[in-house]
XYZ file of C-alpha atoms in Angstrom:
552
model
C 83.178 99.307 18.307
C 83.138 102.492 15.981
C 86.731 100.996 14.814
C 85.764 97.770 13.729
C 82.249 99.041 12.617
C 84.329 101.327 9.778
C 86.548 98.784 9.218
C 83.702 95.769 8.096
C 82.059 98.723 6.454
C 85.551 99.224 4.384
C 85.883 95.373 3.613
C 82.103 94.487 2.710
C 82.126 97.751 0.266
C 85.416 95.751 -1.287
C 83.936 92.454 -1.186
C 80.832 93.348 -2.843
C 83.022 95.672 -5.591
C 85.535 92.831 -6.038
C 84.230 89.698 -6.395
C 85.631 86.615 -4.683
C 84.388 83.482 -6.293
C 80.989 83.279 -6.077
C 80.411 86.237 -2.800
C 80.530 89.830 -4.334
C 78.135 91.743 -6.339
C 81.151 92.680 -9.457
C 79.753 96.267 -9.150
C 79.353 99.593 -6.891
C 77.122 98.159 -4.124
C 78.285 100.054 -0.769
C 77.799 98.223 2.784
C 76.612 100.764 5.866
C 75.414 99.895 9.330
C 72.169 98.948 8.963
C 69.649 100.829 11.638
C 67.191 98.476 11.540
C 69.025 95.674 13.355
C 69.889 98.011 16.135
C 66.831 96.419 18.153
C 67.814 92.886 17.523
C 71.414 93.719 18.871
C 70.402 95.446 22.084
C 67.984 92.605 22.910
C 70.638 89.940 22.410
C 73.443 91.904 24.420
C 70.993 92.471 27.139
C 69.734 89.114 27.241
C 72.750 87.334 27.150
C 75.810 89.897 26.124
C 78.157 90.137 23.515
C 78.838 86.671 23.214
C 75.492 85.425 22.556
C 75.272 88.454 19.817
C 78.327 87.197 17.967
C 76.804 84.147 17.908
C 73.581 84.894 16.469
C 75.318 87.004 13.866
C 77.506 84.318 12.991
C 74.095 82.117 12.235
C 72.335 85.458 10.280
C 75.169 85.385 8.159
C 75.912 81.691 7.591
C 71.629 81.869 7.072
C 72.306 84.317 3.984
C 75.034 82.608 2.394
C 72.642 79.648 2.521
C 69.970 81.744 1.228
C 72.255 83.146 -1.543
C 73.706 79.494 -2.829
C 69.960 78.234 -3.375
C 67.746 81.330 -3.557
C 66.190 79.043 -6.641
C 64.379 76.710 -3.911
C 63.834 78.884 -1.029
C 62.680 82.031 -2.986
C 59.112 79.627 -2.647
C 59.381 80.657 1.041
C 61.334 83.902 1.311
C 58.739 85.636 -0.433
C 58.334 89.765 -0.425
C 55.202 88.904 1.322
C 57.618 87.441 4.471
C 60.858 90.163 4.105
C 57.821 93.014 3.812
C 55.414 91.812 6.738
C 58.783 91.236 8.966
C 60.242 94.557 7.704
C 56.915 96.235 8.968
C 56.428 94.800 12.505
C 60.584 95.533 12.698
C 59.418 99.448 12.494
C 57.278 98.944 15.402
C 60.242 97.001 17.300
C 62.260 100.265 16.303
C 60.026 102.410 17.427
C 59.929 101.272 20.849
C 63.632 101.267 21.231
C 63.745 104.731 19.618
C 61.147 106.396 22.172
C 63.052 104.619 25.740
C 66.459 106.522 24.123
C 64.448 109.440 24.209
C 62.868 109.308 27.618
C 66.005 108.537 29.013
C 67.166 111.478 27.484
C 64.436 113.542 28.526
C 65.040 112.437 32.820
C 68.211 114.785 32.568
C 67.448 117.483 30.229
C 63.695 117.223 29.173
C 62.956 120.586 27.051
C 66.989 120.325 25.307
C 66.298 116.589 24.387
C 62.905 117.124 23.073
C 64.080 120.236 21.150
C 66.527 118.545 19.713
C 64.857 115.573 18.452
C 62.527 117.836 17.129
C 65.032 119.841 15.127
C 66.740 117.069 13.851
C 63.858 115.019 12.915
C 62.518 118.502 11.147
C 65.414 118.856 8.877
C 65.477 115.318 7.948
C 62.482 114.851 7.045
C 62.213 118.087 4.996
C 64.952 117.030 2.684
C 63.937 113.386 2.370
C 60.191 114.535 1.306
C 62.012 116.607 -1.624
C 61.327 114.771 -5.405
C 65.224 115.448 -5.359
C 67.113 112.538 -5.216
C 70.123 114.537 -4.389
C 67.995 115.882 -1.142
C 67.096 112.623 -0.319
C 70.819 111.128 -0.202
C 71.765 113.395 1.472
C 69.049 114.531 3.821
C 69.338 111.892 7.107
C 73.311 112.788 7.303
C 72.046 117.021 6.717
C 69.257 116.008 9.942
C 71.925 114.835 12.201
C 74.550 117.291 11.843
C 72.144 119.866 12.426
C 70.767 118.430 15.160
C 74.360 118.239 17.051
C 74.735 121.891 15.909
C 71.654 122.509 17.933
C 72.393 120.215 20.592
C 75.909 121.995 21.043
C 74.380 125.534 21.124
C 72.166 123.779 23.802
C 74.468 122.646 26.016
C 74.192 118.526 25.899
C 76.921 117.670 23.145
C 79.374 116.052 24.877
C 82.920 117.041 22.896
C 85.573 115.672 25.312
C 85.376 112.144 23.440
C 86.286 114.424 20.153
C 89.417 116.366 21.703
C 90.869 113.536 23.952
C 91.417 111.308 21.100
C 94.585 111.535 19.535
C 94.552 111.961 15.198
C 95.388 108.690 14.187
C 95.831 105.413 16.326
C 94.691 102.333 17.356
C 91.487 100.683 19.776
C 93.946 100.119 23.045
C 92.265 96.589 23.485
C 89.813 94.005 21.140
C 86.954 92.537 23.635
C 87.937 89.016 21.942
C 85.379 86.368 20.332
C 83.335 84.403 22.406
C 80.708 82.373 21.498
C 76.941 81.607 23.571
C 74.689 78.610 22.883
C 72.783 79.536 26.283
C 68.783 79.622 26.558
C 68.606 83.527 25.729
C 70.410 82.460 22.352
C 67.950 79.895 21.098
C 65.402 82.589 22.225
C 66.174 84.963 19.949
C 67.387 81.951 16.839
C 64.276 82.950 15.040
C 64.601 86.764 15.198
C 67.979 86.797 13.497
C 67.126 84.336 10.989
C 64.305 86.753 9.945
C 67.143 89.387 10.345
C 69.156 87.080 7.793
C 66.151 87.256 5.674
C 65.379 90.879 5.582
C 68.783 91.636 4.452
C 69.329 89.242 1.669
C 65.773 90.778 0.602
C 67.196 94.117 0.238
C 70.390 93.002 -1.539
C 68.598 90.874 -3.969
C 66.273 94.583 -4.648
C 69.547 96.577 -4.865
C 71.696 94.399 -7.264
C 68.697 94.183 -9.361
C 68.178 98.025 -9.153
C 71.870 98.770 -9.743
C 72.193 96.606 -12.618
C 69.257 98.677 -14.031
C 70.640 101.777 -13.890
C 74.747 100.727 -14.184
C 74.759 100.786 -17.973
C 74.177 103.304 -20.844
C 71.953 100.892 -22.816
C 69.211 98.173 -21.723
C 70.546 95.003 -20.465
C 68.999 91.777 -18.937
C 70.201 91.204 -15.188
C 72.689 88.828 -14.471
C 71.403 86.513 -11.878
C 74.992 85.321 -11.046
C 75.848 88.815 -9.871
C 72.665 89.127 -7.558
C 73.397 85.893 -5.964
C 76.734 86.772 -5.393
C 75.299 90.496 -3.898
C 73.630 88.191 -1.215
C 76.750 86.298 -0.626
C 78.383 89.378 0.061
C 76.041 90.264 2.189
C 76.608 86.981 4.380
C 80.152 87.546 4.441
C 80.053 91.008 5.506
C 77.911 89.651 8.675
C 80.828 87.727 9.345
C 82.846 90.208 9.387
C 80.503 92.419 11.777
C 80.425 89.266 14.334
C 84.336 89.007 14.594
C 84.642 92.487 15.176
C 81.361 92.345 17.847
C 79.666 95.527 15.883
C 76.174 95.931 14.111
C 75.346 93.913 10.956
C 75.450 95.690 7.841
C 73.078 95.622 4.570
C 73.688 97.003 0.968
C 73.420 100.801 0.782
C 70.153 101.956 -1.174
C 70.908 105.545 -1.957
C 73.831 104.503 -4.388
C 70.630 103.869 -6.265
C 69.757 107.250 -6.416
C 73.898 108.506 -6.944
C 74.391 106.508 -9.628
C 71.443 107.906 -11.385
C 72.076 111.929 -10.911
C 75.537 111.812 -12.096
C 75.798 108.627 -14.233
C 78.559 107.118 -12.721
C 79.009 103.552 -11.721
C 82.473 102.708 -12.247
C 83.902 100.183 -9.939
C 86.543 102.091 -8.933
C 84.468 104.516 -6.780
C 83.563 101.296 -4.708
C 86.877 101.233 -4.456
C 87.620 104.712 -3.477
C 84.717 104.261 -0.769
C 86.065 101.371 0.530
C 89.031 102.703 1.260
C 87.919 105.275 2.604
C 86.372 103.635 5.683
C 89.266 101.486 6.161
C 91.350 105.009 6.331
C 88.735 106.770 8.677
C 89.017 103.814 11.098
C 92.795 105.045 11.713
C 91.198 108.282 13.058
C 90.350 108.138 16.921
C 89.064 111.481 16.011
C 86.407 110.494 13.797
C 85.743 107.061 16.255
C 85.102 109.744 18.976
C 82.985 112.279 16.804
C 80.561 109.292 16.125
C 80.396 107.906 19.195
C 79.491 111.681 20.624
C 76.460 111.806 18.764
C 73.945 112.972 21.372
C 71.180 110.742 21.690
C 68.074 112.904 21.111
C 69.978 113.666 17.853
C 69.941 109.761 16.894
C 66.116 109.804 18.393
C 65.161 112.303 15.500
C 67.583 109.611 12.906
C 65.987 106.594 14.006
C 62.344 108.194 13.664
C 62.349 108.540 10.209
C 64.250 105.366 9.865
C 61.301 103.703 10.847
C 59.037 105.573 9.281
C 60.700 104.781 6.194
C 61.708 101.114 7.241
C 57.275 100.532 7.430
C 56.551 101.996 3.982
C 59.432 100.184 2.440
C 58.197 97.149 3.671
C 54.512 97.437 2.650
C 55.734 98.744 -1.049
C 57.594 95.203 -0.764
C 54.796 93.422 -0.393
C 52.433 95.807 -2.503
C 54.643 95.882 -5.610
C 55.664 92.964 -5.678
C 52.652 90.731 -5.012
C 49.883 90.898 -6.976
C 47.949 88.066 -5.442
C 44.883 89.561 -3.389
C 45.443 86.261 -0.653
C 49.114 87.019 -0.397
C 48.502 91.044 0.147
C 46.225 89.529 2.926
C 48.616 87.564 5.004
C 50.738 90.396 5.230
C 48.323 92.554 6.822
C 47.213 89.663 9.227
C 50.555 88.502 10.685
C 51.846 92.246 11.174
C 48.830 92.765 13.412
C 49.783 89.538 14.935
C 53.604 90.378 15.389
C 51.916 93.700 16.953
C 49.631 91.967 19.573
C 52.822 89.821 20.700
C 55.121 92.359 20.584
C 52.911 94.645 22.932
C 51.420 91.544 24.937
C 47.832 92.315 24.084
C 46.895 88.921 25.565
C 47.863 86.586 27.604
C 48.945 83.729 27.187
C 49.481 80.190 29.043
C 52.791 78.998 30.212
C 54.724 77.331 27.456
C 58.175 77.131 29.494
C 60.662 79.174 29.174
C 61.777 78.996 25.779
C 58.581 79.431 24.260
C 57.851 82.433 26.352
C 60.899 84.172 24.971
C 60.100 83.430 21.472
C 56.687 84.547 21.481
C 57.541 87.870 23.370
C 58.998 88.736 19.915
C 56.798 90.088 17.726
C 59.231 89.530 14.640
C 59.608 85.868 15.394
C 55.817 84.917 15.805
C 54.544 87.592 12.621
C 57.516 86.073 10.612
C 57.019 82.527 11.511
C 52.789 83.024 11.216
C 53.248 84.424 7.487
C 55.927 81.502 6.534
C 53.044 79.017 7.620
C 50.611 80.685 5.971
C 52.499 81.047 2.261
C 53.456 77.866 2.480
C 49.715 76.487 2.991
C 48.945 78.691 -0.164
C 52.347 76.932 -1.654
C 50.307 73.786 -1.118
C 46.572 74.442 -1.676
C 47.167 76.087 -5.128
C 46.933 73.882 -8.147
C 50.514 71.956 -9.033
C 52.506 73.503 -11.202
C 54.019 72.160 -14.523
C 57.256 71.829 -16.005
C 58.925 71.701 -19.496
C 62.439 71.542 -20.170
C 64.296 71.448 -23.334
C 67.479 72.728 -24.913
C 67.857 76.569 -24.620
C 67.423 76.883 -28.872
C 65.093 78.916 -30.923
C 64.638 75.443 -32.681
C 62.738 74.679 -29.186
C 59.565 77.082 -29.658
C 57.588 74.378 -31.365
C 57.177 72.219 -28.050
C 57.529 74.988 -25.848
C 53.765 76.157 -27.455
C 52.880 72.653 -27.349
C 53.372 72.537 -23.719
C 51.850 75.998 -23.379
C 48.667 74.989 -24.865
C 48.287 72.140 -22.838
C 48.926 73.808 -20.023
C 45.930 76.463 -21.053
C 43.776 73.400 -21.764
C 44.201 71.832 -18.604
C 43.202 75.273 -16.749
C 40.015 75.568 -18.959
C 41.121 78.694 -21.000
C 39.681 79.736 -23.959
C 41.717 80.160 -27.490
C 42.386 83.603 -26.803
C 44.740 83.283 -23.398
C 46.304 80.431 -25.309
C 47.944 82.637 -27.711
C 48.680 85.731 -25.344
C 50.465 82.680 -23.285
C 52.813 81.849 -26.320
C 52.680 84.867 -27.855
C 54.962 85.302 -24.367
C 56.526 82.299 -24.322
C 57.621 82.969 -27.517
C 59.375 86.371 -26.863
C 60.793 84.925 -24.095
C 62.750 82.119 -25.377
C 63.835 85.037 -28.302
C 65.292 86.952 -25.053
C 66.857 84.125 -23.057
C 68.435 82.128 -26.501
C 70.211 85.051 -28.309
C 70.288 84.742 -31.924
C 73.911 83.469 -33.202
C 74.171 85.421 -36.032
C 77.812 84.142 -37.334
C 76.624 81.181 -36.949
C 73.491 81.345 -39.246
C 75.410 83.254 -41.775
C 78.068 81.057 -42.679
C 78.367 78.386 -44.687
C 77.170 74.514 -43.607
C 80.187 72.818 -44.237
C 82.341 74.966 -42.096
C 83.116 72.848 -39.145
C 83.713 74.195 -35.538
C 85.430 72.033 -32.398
C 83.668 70.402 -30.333
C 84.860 71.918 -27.544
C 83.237 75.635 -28.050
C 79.670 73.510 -28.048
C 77.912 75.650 -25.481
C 74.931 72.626 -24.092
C 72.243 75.056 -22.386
C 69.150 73.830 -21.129
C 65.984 75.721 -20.502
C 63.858 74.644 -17.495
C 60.024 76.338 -17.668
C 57.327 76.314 -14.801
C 54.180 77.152 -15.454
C 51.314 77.993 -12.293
C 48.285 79.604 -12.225
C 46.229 81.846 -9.294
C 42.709 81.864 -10.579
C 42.617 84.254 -14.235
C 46.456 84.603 -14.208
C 49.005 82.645 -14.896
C 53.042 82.420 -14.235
C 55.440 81.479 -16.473
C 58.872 81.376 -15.277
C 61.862 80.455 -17.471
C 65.120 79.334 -15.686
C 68.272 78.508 -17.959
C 71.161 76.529 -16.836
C 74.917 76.354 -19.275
C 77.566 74.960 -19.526
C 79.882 77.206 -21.744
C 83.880 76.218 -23.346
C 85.434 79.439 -23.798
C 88.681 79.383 -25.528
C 91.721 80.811 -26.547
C 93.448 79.326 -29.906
C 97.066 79.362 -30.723
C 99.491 77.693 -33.641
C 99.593 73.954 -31.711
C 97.838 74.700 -28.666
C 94.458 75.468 -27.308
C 93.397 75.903 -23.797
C 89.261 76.098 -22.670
C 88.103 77.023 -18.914
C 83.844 76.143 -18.425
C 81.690 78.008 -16.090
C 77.913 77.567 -15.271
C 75.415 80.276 -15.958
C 72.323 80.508 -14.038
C 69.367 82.833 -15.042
C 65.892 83.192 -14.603
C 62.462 84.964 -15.716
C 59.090 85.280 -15.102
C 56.273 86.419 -16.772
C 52.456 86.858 -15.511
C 49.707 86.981 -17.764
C 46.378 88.599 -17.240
C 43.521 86.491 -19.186
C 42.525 90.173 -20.447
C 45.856 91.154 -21.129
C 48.889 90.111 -21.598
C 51.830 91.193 -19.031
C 54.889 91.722 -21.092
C 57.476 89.930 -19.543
C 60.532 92.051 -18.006
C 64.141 90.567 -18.646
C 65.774 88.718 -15.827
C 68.185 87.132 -17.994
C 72.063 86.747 -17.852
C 73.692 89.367 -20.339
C 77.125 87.211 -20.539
C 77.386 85.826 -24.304
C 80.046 83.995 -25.246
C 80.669 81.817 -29.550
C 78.924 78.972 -29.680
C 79.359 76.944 -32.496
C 75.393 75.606 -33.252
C 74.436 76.251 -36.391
C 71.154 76.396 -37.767
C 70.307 76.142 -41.756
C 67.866 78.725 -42.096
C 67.120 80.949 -45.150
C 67.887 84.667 -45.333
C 64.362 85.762 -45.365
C 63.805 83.662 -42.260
C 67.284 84.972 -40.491
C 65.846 88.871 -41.359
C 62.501 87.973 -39.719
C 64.244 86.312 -36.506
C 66.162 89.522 -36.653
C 63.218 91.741 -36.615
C 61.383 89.504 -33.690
C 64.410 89.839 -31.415
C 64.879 93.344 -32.035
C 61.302 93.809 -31.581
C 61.591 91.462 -27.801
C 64.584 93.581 -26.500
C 62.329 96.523 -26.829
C 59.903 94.793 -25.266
C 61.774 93.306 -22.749
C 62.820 96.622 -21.586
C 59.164 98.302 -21.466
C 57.101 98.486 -17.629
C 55.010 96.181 -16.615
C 51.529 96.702 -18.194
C 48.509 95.595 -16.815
C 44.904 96.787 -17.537
């Protein structure tokens, strides 16, 4: 298992740094094992054994290519508030898988187990509560080799796995692929789509974060590359099923590398890629993982957990700033608890039901899907405007921002924070042309560089604050011209934005937009005086785009 484990680890790291069509981040996005899904992989191999497992991973992944291809629609149900409340009642999953490894350490050696655990979660914890970012990286891997330090001086490290193995080889069999559609599996159908949904969650945050802090200078996120981030994700689940090993998520503390020594080049995804594919051809290195005592991955998982529950209220905390929403999530985590821990009982349902609400991820996950999507359909309908991605657009665009205002009963002055908004906005997502504005009106350009872009806007509101979100589709002719020949390739862009705006203040909006340009051959007639004040305005909404989020 440590074999293939390294080896999808190798791949997905490749996969995300290379993309393949549309699965692949196109940057330095490393895969690892991801701890959390531990629990959901020890309840589906007891349950119903490895073949039921591969066959729920196979679903979690085909779920998050699904999720990736039309994150647009579904991002109206996969919400932070849902990834965040499931994330939290997952630590309390953890924790009670974490604490049975522990007592069954404890029945052989009870004061060496404990003392252990104790080290290891000491020494972890220390360095991960440091402001250091370095200290944080590295301060889970510092915890556990420690802890087998102290575990060896104690006596309960268990080395003949490390000296039998040979130095590089082979597994000696592969337990094949088989595939379960048994009760236990539809049991646990809901778990690992919320599994699906936790870790397209975190690879959507990651892409976005790397992205952020990939590049020297400011620049709006590419949407394409955090949809294909998610895809990569999916695949890389694939991968884990075939090989029968843990599913894997996108690496968060690449985060924190990338910004203490400033690099992001793609080639170090490539060097770490590689180097799990070469570790795999170590028994030696299989063995030495799979030695690990287990009071040593007690102390791990604790602050995994600990760590998994705060990350999963800042999800919903930071990113929801809707008082009902922040209310859900504290309601069906107490309700994933009481199921989880059978606080009640309840009436026969058969057996089907009674496995899926024994899970307190399924019934908290499934309870706060309900419940956003009654607030999805009790809020007032949102509106829509769409129009050609072109500066010339602004003048409807505020037309259809002050109805909007006037239909919602605001006064004059959230009117013109609204466009004021709007307004930088469209600036952002429709890049001045420069070239274009500059030259003369009777030079001519083919057809076929037209780049036809269309700008879709929906506009909600929750009470005193209203959301704007811009989404852009194109269709862009790139080409390459020779003496008698011409070739042109198209692609489709995708982006999207979203502002919120405060009727006290105005929010401004941070970019979400795609930072691919390519000549486009629209001109506009406009004076110089007017091309020097566009210049200023868009100079002035890059800065802008690049502040924090302000609110009063």
């Amino acid at each position: 298992m440590v074999f293939a484990s390294l080896i999808v680890v190798g791949v997905s790291t490749l996969i995300q740094v290379r993309r393949l069509g549309f699965i692949g981040a196109a940057a330095t996005l490393p895969m690892f094992t991801a701890a959390f899904a531990i629990p959901f992989c020890i309840t589906a191999v007891q349950d119903g054994g490895p073949a039921t497992l591969t066959t729920l991973l196979l679903l979690a992944a085909v779920a998050q290519i699904a999720i990736s291809r039309w994150l647009f629609i579904l991002r109206r149900v996969v919400t932070p508030t849902v990834g965040g409340t499931v994330m939290m009642i997952l630590s309390i999953t953890l924790a009670s898988v974490v604490f049975d490894l522990l007592d069954d350490a404890t029945q052989v050696t009870p004061d060496e187990a404990s003392l252990t655990a104790l080290v290891t979660m000491i020494v972890a914890a220390a360095l991960t509560l440091r402001r250091s970012p370095l200290l944080r990286f590295w301060g889970p891997i510092a915890g556990i080799i420690v802890g087998c330090l102290v575990a060896g001086a104690l006596g309960i490290f268990d080395t003949s796995r490390v000296t039998e193995s040979a130095w590089i080889g082979l597994p000696a069999e592969y337990p094949g692929l088989g595939l379960d559609f048994g009760l236990e599996f539809w049991t646990l159908v809901p778990a690992f789509l919320f599994l699906g949904v936790i870790i397209s969650i975190q690879a959507n945050g990651a892409s976005i974060s790397m992205q952020r802090v990939a590049w020297r200078e400011d620049r709006a996120v590419d949407f394409r590359q955090v949809q294909g981030a998610v895809a990569g994700g999916g695949a890389s689940n694939l991968l884990a099923a075939i090989g029968g090993t843990v599913p894997n998520a996108s690496n968060p503390g690449i985060i924190a590398f990338t910004q203490i020594t400033g690099v992001a080049s793609r080639r170090l995804g490539y060097s770490i890629g590689f180097f799990f594919i070469l570790l795999a051809f170590l028994p030696k290195v299989s063995g030495l993982l799979s030695s690990i005592p287990g009071p040593v991955m007690t102390g791990y998982l604790i602050m995994v957990t600990g760590t998994l529950f705060v990350d999963g209220a800042r999800t919903v905390i930071q990113n929801e700033q809707n008082n009902e929403k922040i209310a859900v999530a504290g309601v069906c985590f107490w309700i994933g608890a009481a199921f989880q821990f059978k606080l009640f009982a309840l009436p026969d349902l058969g057996p089907v039901l009674n496995a899926m609400l024994a899970s307190g991820i399924t019934t908290g996950g499934l309870a706060a899907v309900v419940m956003i999507l009654y607030l999805e359909f009790t809020n007032p309908r949102r509106v829509r405007f769409q129009s050609q991605l072109h500066i010339d657009a602004l003048p409807e665009l505020n037309a259809f921002i002050a109805r909007f205002a006037d239909s919602r009963g605001w006064d004059s002055a959230m009117k013109d924070r609204l466009s004021a908004v709007a307004e930088e906005t469209l600036l952002t997502l429709a890049p001045l042309d420069l070239e274009g504005l500059l030259a003369e009106p009777d030079d001519d350009e083919d057809d076929e560089g037209k780049e036809e872009r269309q700008l879709i806007v929906l506009a909600s509101s929750d009470g005193p604050v209203a959301d704007l979100e811009f989404i852009g589709e194109a269709t862009t002719r790139t080409w390459r011209t020779g003496c008698a020949s011409s070739s042109s390739t198209t692609r489709r862009r995708w982006w999207s934005r979203t502002s919120r705006c405060g009727c006290c203040a105005t929010t401004p909006p941070r970019s979400a937009t795609s930072s691919t340009t390519t000549p486009t051959s629209s001109r506009s007639r406009w004076s110089l005086p007017r091309l020097g004040e566009l210049k200023r305005r868009a100079a002035a909404c890059a800065v802008s785009a690049a502040s924090p989020y302000h609110r009063p």
